[in-house]
């Protein structure tokens, strides 16, 4: 499972509140990604990181920010949550080398009321 | 821009029948192509991937996919469906050196007894 954990696994919050989701990996992978999954859309990339303090935007980055102050943690922050951000959020790492594959964490289900 | 189209949001087959899940992509460069499977309330699990070389790729659980450049397709097949194959399947294309993934909208496979 590539040693990826996400916390919290479930969260219910109210519109306008800040929310931070954490992705933690234990295998020192350089690349990390945040996706959101919504019915009929598959997964869409929010932000990604290619190293400590190196991040870039994905397809649906509006309303989200990220930080990566150490290799093992990649944080996703919703500064002021909206109902449209109700979704399941997945973190992924890229295993570089002969496999060169992304592996996904178990997901965080976020509900914004 | 790269995109992925999965034909059929739901596919229903009888147990023991052939499984065929369709995926077409658009890419201006040779693509990396993936199939992932998601069981209910779980994360995504890699089934198989194509990078270079042999166009027929074998994956886990008896699945395989064939890369057809001329048709820009990467359809997933399994000769004989099992009840445990019931899940949602996602096709994805890898984008540039950052390895961002563009996902299709997913196909839910139902297996009838």
PDB file of C-alpha atoms in Angstrom:
ATOM      1  CA  UNK A   1       0.000   0.000   0.000  1.00  0.00           C
ATOM      2  CA  UNK A   2       3.092   2.250  -0.387  1.00  0.00           C
ATOM      3  CA  UNK A   3       2.861   3.384   3.236  1.00  0.00           C
ATOM      4  CA  UNK A   4       0.345   6.181   2.683  1.00  0.00           C
ATOM      5  CA  UNK A   5      -2.020   7.331   5.391  1.00  0.00           C
ATOM      6  CA  UNK A   6      -4.566  10.114   5.304  1.00  0.00           C
ATOM      7  CA  UNK A   7      -6.141  11.949   8.218  1.00  0.00           C
ATOM      8  CA  UNK A   8      -8.830  12.438   9.091  1.00  0.00           C
ATOM      9  CA  UNK A   9     -10.661   9.702   7.207  1.00  0.00           C
ATOM     10  CA  UNK A  10     -14.008  11.409   7.630  1.00  0.00           C
ATOM     11  CA  UNK A  11     -14.869  15.002   8.402  1.00  0.00           C
ATOM     12  CA  UNK A  12     -18.042  17.046   8.552  1.00  0.00           C
ATOM     13  CA  UNK A  13     -17.655  20.794   8.699  1.00  0.00           C
ATOM     14  CA  UNK A  14     -19.625  23.946   8.084  1.00  0.00           C
ATOM     15  CA  UNK A  15     -19.409  26.407   5.233  1.00  0.00           C
ATOM     16  CA  UNK A  16     -16.782  29.062   5.815  1.00  0.00           C
ATOM     17  CA  UNK A  17     -14.575  27.095   8.199  1.00  0.00           C
ATOM     18  CA  UNK A  18     -10.965  26.232   7.410  1.00  0.00           C
ATOM     19  CA  UNK A  19     -10.091  22.583   6.922  1.00  0.00           C
ATOM     20  CA  UNK A  20      -6.725  20.862   6.639  1.00  0.00           C
ATOM     21  CA  UNK A  21      -6.259  17.341   5.355  1.00  0.00           C
ATOM     22  CA  UNK A  22      -3.025  15.494   5.920  1.00  0.00           C
ATOM     23  CA  UNK A  23      -1.240  12.949   3.783  1.00  0.00           C
ATOM     24  CA  UNK A  24       1.654  11.063   5.334  1.00  0.00           C
ATOM     25  CA  UNK A  25       4.054   8.687   3.613  1.00  0.00           C
ATOM     26  CA  UNK A  26       6.793   6.571   5.092  1.00  0.00           C
ATOM     27  CA  UNK A  27       8.930   5.755   2.041  1.00  0.00           C
ATOM     28  CA  UNK A  28      10.592   9.068   1.178  1.00  0.00           C
ATOM     29  CA  UNK A  29       8.889   9.553  -2.200  1.00  0.00           C
ATOM     30  CA  UNK A  30       9.618  12.866  -3.879  1.00  0.00           C
ATOM     31  CA  UNK A  31       6.330  13.300  -5.748  1.00  0.00           C
ATOM     32  CA  UNK A  32       2.992  13.612  -3.964  1.00  0.00           C
ATOM     33  CA  UNK A  33      -0.447  14.505  -5.328  1.00  0.00           C
ATOM     34  CA  UNK A  34      -3.892  15.533  -4.109  1.00  0.00           C
ATOM     35  CA  UNK A  35      -6.974  14.520  -6.115  1.00  0.00           C
ATOM     36  CA  UNK A  36     -10.662  14.875  -5.505  1.00  0.00           C
ATOM     37  CA  UNK A  37     -13.223  12.300  -6.606  1.00  0.00           C
ATOM     38  CA  UNK A  38     -16.758  13.252  -7.560  1.00  0.00           C
ATOM     39  CA  UNK A  39     -19.435  11.140  -9.256  1.00  0.00           C
ATOM     40  CA  UNK A  40     -19.225  11.391 -13.026  1.00  0.00           C
ATOM     41  CA  UNK A  41     -15.846  13.119 -12.949  1.00  0.00           C
ATOM     42  CA  UNK A  42     -13.427  10.420 -11.965  1.00  0.00           C
ATOM     43  CA  UNK A  43     -10.463  11.879 -10.108  1.00  0.00           C
ATOM     44  CA  UNK A  44      -9.200  15.380 -10.758  1.00  0.00           C
ATOM     45  CA  UNK A  45      -5.843  16.756  -9.708  1.00  0.00           C
ATOM     46  CA  UNK A  46      -5.906  19.614  -7.198  1.00  0.00           C
ATOM     47  CA  UNK A  47      -2.214  20.222  -6.453  1.00  0.00           C
ATOM     48  CA  UNK A  48       0.980  18.260  -6.562  1.00  0.00           C
ATOM     49  CA  UNK A  49       4.454  18.456  -5.080  1.00  0.00           C
ATOM     50  CA  UNK A  50       7.795  17.496  -6.572  1.00  0.00           C
ATOM     51  CA  UNK A  51       9.832  18.091  -3.440  1.00  0.00           C
ATOM     52  CA  UNK A  52       9.945  19.907  -0.125  1.00  0.00           C
ATOM     53  CA  UNK A  53       8.506  23.398  -0.624  1.00  0.00           C
ATOM     54  CA  UNK A  54       8.021  22.669  -4.356  1.00  0.00           C
ATOM     55  CA  UNK A  55       4.373  22.580  -5.341  1.00  0.00           C
ATOM     56  CA  UNK A  56       2.257  23.361  -8.375  1.00  0.00           C
ATOM     57  CA  UNK A  57      -1.387  23.663  -9.318  1.00  0.00           C
ATOM     58  CA  UNK A  58      -3.513  21.039 -10.925  1.00  0.00           C
ATOM     59  CA  UNK A  59      -6.757  21.103 -12.849  1.00  0.00           C
ATOM     60  CA  UNK A  60      -9.058  22.185  -9.973  1.00  0.00           C
ATOM     61  CA  UNK A  61      -6.883  24.218  -7.609  1.00  0.00           C
ATOM     62  CA  UNK A  62      -9.203  27.169  -6.916  1.00  0.00           C
ATOM     63  CA  UNK A  63     -10.111  27.335  -3.235  1.00  0.00           C
ATOM     64  CA  UNK A  64      -7.280  25.017  -2.181  1.00  0.00           C
ATOM     65  CA  UNK A  65      -3.737  25.531  -0.984  1.00  0.00           C
ATOM     66  CA  UNK A  66      -1.017  23.048  -0.109  1.00  0.00           C
ATOM     67  CA  UNK A  67       2.165  22.906   1.878  1.00  0.00           C
ATOM     68  CA  UNK A  68       5.042  20.506   2.090  1.00  0.00           C
ATOM     69  CA  UNK A  69       7.570  21.409   4.754  1.00  0.00           C
ATOM     70  CA  UNK A  70       9.012  17.901   5.013  1.00  0.00           C
ATOM     71  CA  UNK A  71       9.200  14.973   2.644  1.00  0.00           C
ATOM     72  CA  UNK A  72       6.748  12.748   4.450  1.00  0.00           C
ATOM     73  CA  UNK A  73       3.825  15.169   4.819  1.00  0.00           C
ATOM     74  CA  UNK A  74       1.688  16.910   2.202  1.00  0.00           C
ATOM     75  CA  UNK A  75      -1.102  19.090   3.571  1.00  0.00           C
ATOM     76  CA  UNK A  76      -4.189  20.241   1.712  1.00  0.00           C
ATOM     77  CA  UNK A  77      -6.009  23.278   3.103  1.00  0.00           C
ATOM     78  CA  UNK A  78      -9.425  24.615   2.295  1.00  0.00           C
ATOM     79  CA  UNK A  79      -9.171  28.176   3.566  1.00  0.00           C
ATOM     80  CA  UNK A  80     -12.944  28.682   3.703  1.00  0.00           C
ATOM     81  CA  UNK A  81     -14.845  25.520   2.912  1.00  0.00           C
ATOM     82  CA  UNK A  82     -17.812  25.614   0.539  1.00  0.00           C
ATOM     83  CA  UNK A  83     -20.477  23.006  -0.194  1.00  0.00           C
ATOM     84  CA  UNK A  84     -18.951  22.466  -3.645  1.00  0.00           C
ATOM     85  CA  UNK A  85     -15.866  21.088  -1.905  1.00  0.00           C
ATOM     86  CA  UNK A  86     -17.841  18.182  -0.479  1.00  0.00           C
ATOM     87  CA  UNK A  87     -15.959  15.277  -1.999  1.00  0.00           C
ATOM     88  CA  UNK A  88     -13.645  12.363  -1.380  1.00  0.00           C
ATOM     89  CA  UNK A  89     -10.014  13.432  -1.347  1.00  0.00           C
ATOM     90  CA  UNK A  90      -7.194  11.090  -2.290  1.00  0.00           C
ATOM     91  CA  UNK A  91      -3.521  11.528  -1.802  1.00  0.00           C
ATOM     92  CA  UNK A  92      -1.055   9.708  -4.037  1.00  0.00           C
ATOM     93  CA  UNK A  93       2.672   9.187  -4.273  1.00  0.00           C
ATOM     94  CA  UNK A  94       4.728   8.510  -7.337  1.00  0.00           C
ATOM     95  CA  UNK A  95       7.070   5.577  -7.117  1.00  0.00           C
ATOM     96  CA  UNK A  96       9.866   6.510  -9.493  1.00  0.00           C
ATOM     97  CA  UNK A  97      12.008   3.924 -11.224  1.00  0.00           C
ATOM     98  CA  UNK A  98      11.173   0.708 -12.994  1.00  0.00           C
ATOM     99  CA  UNK A  99       7.543   0.863 -11.930  1.00  0.00           C
ATOM    100  CA  UNK A 100       7.006   4.658 -12.191  1.00  0.00           C
ATOM    101  CA  UNK A 101       3.484   4.386 -10.868  1.00  0.00           C
ATOM    102  CA  UNK A 102       1.178   6.397  -8.642  1.00  0.00           C
ATOM    103  CA  UNK A 103      -0.174   4.693  -5.558  1.00  0.00           C
ATOM    104  CA  UNK A 104      -3.133   6.046  -3.662  1.00  0.00           C
ATOM    105  CA  UNK A 105      -4.028   6.482  -0.041  1.00  0.00           C
ATOM    106  CA  UNK A 106      -7.336   5.332   1.477  1.00  0.00           C
ATOM    107  CA  UNK A 107      -9.078   8.690   1.020  1.00  0.00           C
ATOM    108  CA  UNK A 108     -10.781  11.309   3.186  1.00  0.00           C
ATOM    109  CA  UNK A 109     -14.515  11.851   2.910  1.00  0.00           C
ATOM    110  CA  UNK A 110     -15.273  15.535   3.503  1.00  0.00           C
ATOM    111  CA  UNK A 111     -18.779  16.896   3.900  1.00  0.00           C
ATOM    112  CA  UNK A 112     -19.327  20.645   3.978  1.00  0.00           C
ATOM    113  CA  UNK A 113     -22.759  21.621   5.301  1.00  0.00           C
TER     114      UNK A 113
ATOM    115  CA  UNK B   1      -4.803  18.925 -23.815  1.00  0.00           C
ATOM    116  CA  UNK B   2      -4.872  15.300 -22.875  1.00  0.00           C
ATOM    117  CA  UNK B   3      -8.194  13.675 -22.098  1.00  0.00           C
ATOM    118  CA  UNK B   4      -9.604  10.245 -21.377  1.00  0.00           C
ATOM    119  CA  UNK B   5     -13.013   8.926 -22.368  1.00  0.00           C
ATOM    120  CA  UNK B   6     -14.535   5.819 -20.875  1.00  0.00           C
ATOM    121  CA  UNK B   7     -17.534   4.589 -22.827  1.00  0.00           C
ATOM    122  CA  UNK B   8     -20.334   3.409 -20.583  1.00  0.00           C
ATOM    123  CA  UNK B   9     -20.696   4.564 -17.003  1.00  0.00           C
ATOM    124  CA  UNK B  10     -22.177   1.158 -16.138  1.00  0.00           C
ATOM    125  CA  UNK B  11     -21.446  -2.241 -17.661  1.00  0.00           C
ATOM    126  CA  UNK B  12     -23.316  -5.367 -16.605  1.00  0.00           C
ATOM    127  CA  UNK B  13     -22.132  -8.903 -17.391  1.00  0.00           C
ATOM    128  CA  UNK B  14     -23.017 -12.375 -16.248  1.00  0.00           C
ATOM    129  CA  UNK B  15     -20.592 -14.339 -14.139  1.00  0.00           C
ATOM    130  CA  UNK B  16     -18.271 -16.218 -16.480  1.00  0.00           C
ATOM    131  CA  UNK B  17     -18.822 -13.832 -19.393  1.00  0.00           C
ATOM    132  CA  UNK B  18     -16.231 -11.687 -21.108  1.00  0.00           C
ATOM    133  CA  UNK B  19     -15.529  -8.312 -19.543  1.00  0.00           C
ATOM    134  CA  UNK B  20     -14.744  -5.420 -21.912  1.00  0.00           C
ATOM    135  CA  UNK B  21     -14.302  -1.911 -20.552  1.00  0.00           C
ATOM    136  CA  UNK B  22     -13.503   0.748 -23.116  1.00  0.00           C
ATOM    137  CA  UNK B  23     -11.028   3.592 -22.839  1.00  0.00           C
ATOM    138  CA  UNK B  24      -9.961   6.100 -25.467  1.00  0.00           C
ATOM    139  CA  UNK B  25      -7.430   8.826 -24.900  1.00  0.00           C
ATOM    140  CA  UNK B  26      -6.135  11.893 -26.615  1.00  0.00           C
ATOM    141  CA  UNK B  27      -2.507  12.718 -26.269  1.00  0.00           C
ATOM    142  CA  UNK B  28      -0.047  14.621 -28.394  1.00  0.00           C
ATOM    143  CA  UNK B  29       2.857  12.556 -27.136  1.00  0.00           C
ATOM    144  CA  UNK B  30       3.327   8.850 -26.474  1.00  0.00           C
ATOM    145  CA  UNK B  31       1.244   8.235 -23.392  1.00  0.00           C
ATOM    146  CA  UNK B  32       1.602   6.377 -20.175  1.00  0.00           C
ATOM    147  CA  UNK B  33      -1.701   4.548 -19.672  1.00  0.00           C
ATOM    148  CA  UNK B  34      -3.161   2.999 -16.566  1.00  0.00           C
ATOM    149  CA  UNK B  35      -6.149   1.082 -15.324  1.00  0.00           C
ATOM    150  CA  UNK B  36      -7.106   1.358 -11.667  1.00  0.00           C
ATOM    151  CA  UNK B  37      -9.866  -0.455  -9.776  1.00  0.00           C
ATOM    152  CA  UNK B  38     -11.801   0.901  -6.814  1.00  0.00           C
ATOM    153  CA  UNK B  39     -13.828  -1.343  -4.543  1.00  0.00           C
ATOM    154  CA  UNK B  40     -16.571   0.252  -2.433  1.00  0.00           C
ATOM    155  CA  UNK B  41     -15.271   2.668   0.196  1.00  0.00           C
ATOM    156  CA  UNK B  42     -11.665   1.979  -0.697  1.00  0.00           C
ATOM    157  CA  UNK B  43      -8.835   3.732  -2.462  1.00  0.00           C
ATOM    158  CA  UNK B  44      -7.621   3.014  -5.969  1.00  0.00           C
ATOM    159  CA  UNK B  45      -5.601  -0.071  -6.742  1.00  0.00           C
ATOM    160  CA  UNK B  46      -3.403  -0.370  -9.804  1.00  0.00           C
ATOM    161  CA  UNK B  47      -4.552  -3.086 -12.204  1.00  0.00           C
ATOM    162  CA  UNK B  48      -2.013  -2.586 -14.966  1.00  0.00           C
ATOM    163  CA  UNK B  49      -0.092   0.018 -16.901  1.00  0.00           C
ATOM    164  CA  UNK B  50       1.455   0.624 -20.302  1.00  0.00           C
ATOM    165  CA  UNK B  51       4.587   2.723 -20.784  1.00  0.00           C
ATOM    166  CA  UNK B  52       6.588   1.348 -23.707  1.00  0.00           C
ATOM    167  CA  UNK B  53       7.247  -2.008 -25.314  1.00  0.00           C
ATOM    168  CA  UNK B  54       4.698  -4.789 -25.617  1.00  0.00           C
ATOM    169  CA  UNK B  55       1.278  -3.437 -26.448  1.00  0.00           C
ATOM    170  CA  UNK B  56      -0.588  -6.228 -24.675  1.00  0.00           C
ATOM    171  CA  UNK B  57      -0.258  -5.673 -20.964  1.00  0.00           C
ATOM    172  CA  UNK B  58      -1.213  -8.204 -18.341  1.00  0.00           C
ATOM    173  CA  UNK B  59      -2.317  -7.113 -14.915  1.00  0.00           C
ATOM    174  CA  UNK B  60      -3.594  -8.521 -11.687  1.00  0.00           C
ATOM    175  CA  UNK B  61      -6.712 -10.650 -11.213  1.00  0.00           C
ATOM    176  CA  UNK B  62      -6.653 -11.943 -14.805  1.00  0.00           C
ATOM    177  CA  UNK B  63      -7.150  -8.551 -16.477  1.00  0.00           C
ATOM    178  CA  UNK B  64      -5.278  -7.382 -19.518  1.00  0.00           C
ATOM    179  CA  UNK B  65      -5.329  -4.363 -21.816  1.00  0.00           C
ATOM    180  CA  UNK B  66      -4.084  -3.679 -25.317  1.00  0.00           C
ATOM    181  CA  UNK B  67      -2.573  -0.377 -26.383  1.00  0.00           C
ATOM    182  CA  UNK B  68      -3.670   0.477 -29.924  1.00  0.00           C
ATOM    183  CA  UNK B  69      -1.986   3.658 -31.067  1.00  0.00           C
ATOM    184  CA  UNK B  70      -3.891   3.860 -34.341  1.00  0.00           C
ATOM    185  CA  UNK B  71      -7.189   3.767 -32.472  1.00  0.00           C
ATOM    186  CA  UNK B  72      -5.947   5.757 -29.432  1.00  0.00           C
ATOM    187  CA  UNK B  73      -7.485   3.064 -27.270  1.00  0.00           C
ATOM    188  CA  UNK B  74      -6.539   1.075 -24.203  1.00  0.00           C
ATOM    189  CA  UNK B  75      -9.477  -1.261 -23.579  1.00  0.00           C
ATOM    190  CA  UNK B  76      -9.523  -3.525 -20.518  1.00  0.00           C
ATOM    191  CA  UNK B  77     -10.604  -7.151 -20.845  1.00  0.00           C
ATOM    192  CA  UNK B  78     -11.003 -10.280 -18.765  1.00  0.00           C
ATOM    193  CA  UNK B  79     -12.070 -13.579 -20.337  1.00  0.00           C
ATOM    194  CA  UNK B  80     -14.357 -14.688 -17.525  1.00  0.00           C
ATOM    195  CA  UNK B  81     -16.004 -12.375 -14.993  1.00  0.00           C
ATOM    196  CA  UNK B  82     -16.131 -13.260 -11.328  1.00  0.00           C
ATOM    197  CA  UNK B  83     -18.466 -11.831  -8.749  1.00  0.00           C
ATOM    198  CA  UNK B  84     -15.475 -10.315  -6.983  1.00  0.00           C
ATOM    199  CA  UNK B  85     -14.733  -8.182 -10.073  1.00  0.00           C
ATOM    200  CA  UNK B  86     -17.700  -5.947  -9.287  1.00  0.00           C
ATOM    201  CA  UNK B  87     -16.138  -2.522  -8.726  1.00  0.00           C
ATOM    202  CA  UNK B  88     -15.493   0.788 -10.436  1.00  0.00           C
ATOM    203  CA  UNK B  89     -12.722   0.931 -12.994  1.00  0.00           C
ATOM    204  CA  UNK B  90     -10.783   4.016 -14.019  1.00  0.00           C
ATOM    205  CA  UNK B  91      -8.603   4.561 -17.040  1.00  0.00           C
ATOM    206  CA  UNK B  92      -5.915   7.244 -16.746  1.00  0.00           C
ATOM    207  CA  UNK B  93      -3.206   8.819 -18.868  1.00  0.00           C
ATOM    208  CA  UNK B  94       0.068  10.128 -17.476  1.00  0.00           C
ATOM    209  CA  UNK B  95       0.943  13.687 -18.402  1.00  0.00           C
ATOM    210  CA  UNK B  96       4.452  15.070 -18.879  1.00  0.00           C
ATOM    211  CA  UNK B  97       7.432  14.628 -16.611  1.00  0.00           C
ATOM    212  CA  UNK B  98       5.449  15.508 -13.520  1.00  0.00           C
ATOM    213  CA  UNK B  99       3.425  12.345 -14.104  1.00  0.00           C
ATOM    214  CA  UNK B 100       0.125  14.029 -13.356  1.00  0.00           C
ATOM    215  CA  UNK B 101      -2.724  11.658 -14.126  1.00  0.00           C
ATOM    216  CA  UNK B 102      -5.786  12.544 -16.172  1.00  0.00           C
ATOM    217  CA  UNK B 103      -8.622  10.178 -15.311  1.00  0.00           C
ATOM    218  CA  UNK B 104     -11.660   9.046 -17.189  1.00  0.00           C
ATOM    219  CA  UNK B 105     -15.013   9.332 -15.459  1.00  0.00           C
ATOM    220  CA  UNK B 106     -15.048   5.666 -14.516  1.00  0.00           C
ATOM    221  CA  UNK B 107     -17.061   2.562 -15.401  1.00  0.00           C
ATOM    222  CA  UNK B 108     -18.952   0.635 -12.775  1.00  0.00           C
ATOM    223  CA  UNK B 109     -18.882  -3.089 -13.492  1.00  0.00           C
ATOM    224  CA  UNK B 110     -21.826  -5.145 -12.277  1.00  0.00           C
ATOM    225  CA  UNK B 111     -21.539  -8.936 -12.316  1.00  0.00           C
ATOM    226  CA  UNK B 112     -24.790 -10.908 -12.361  1.00  0.00           C
ATOM    227  CA  UNK B 113     -24.952 -14.407 -10.849  1.00  0.00           C
TER     228      UNK B 113
END
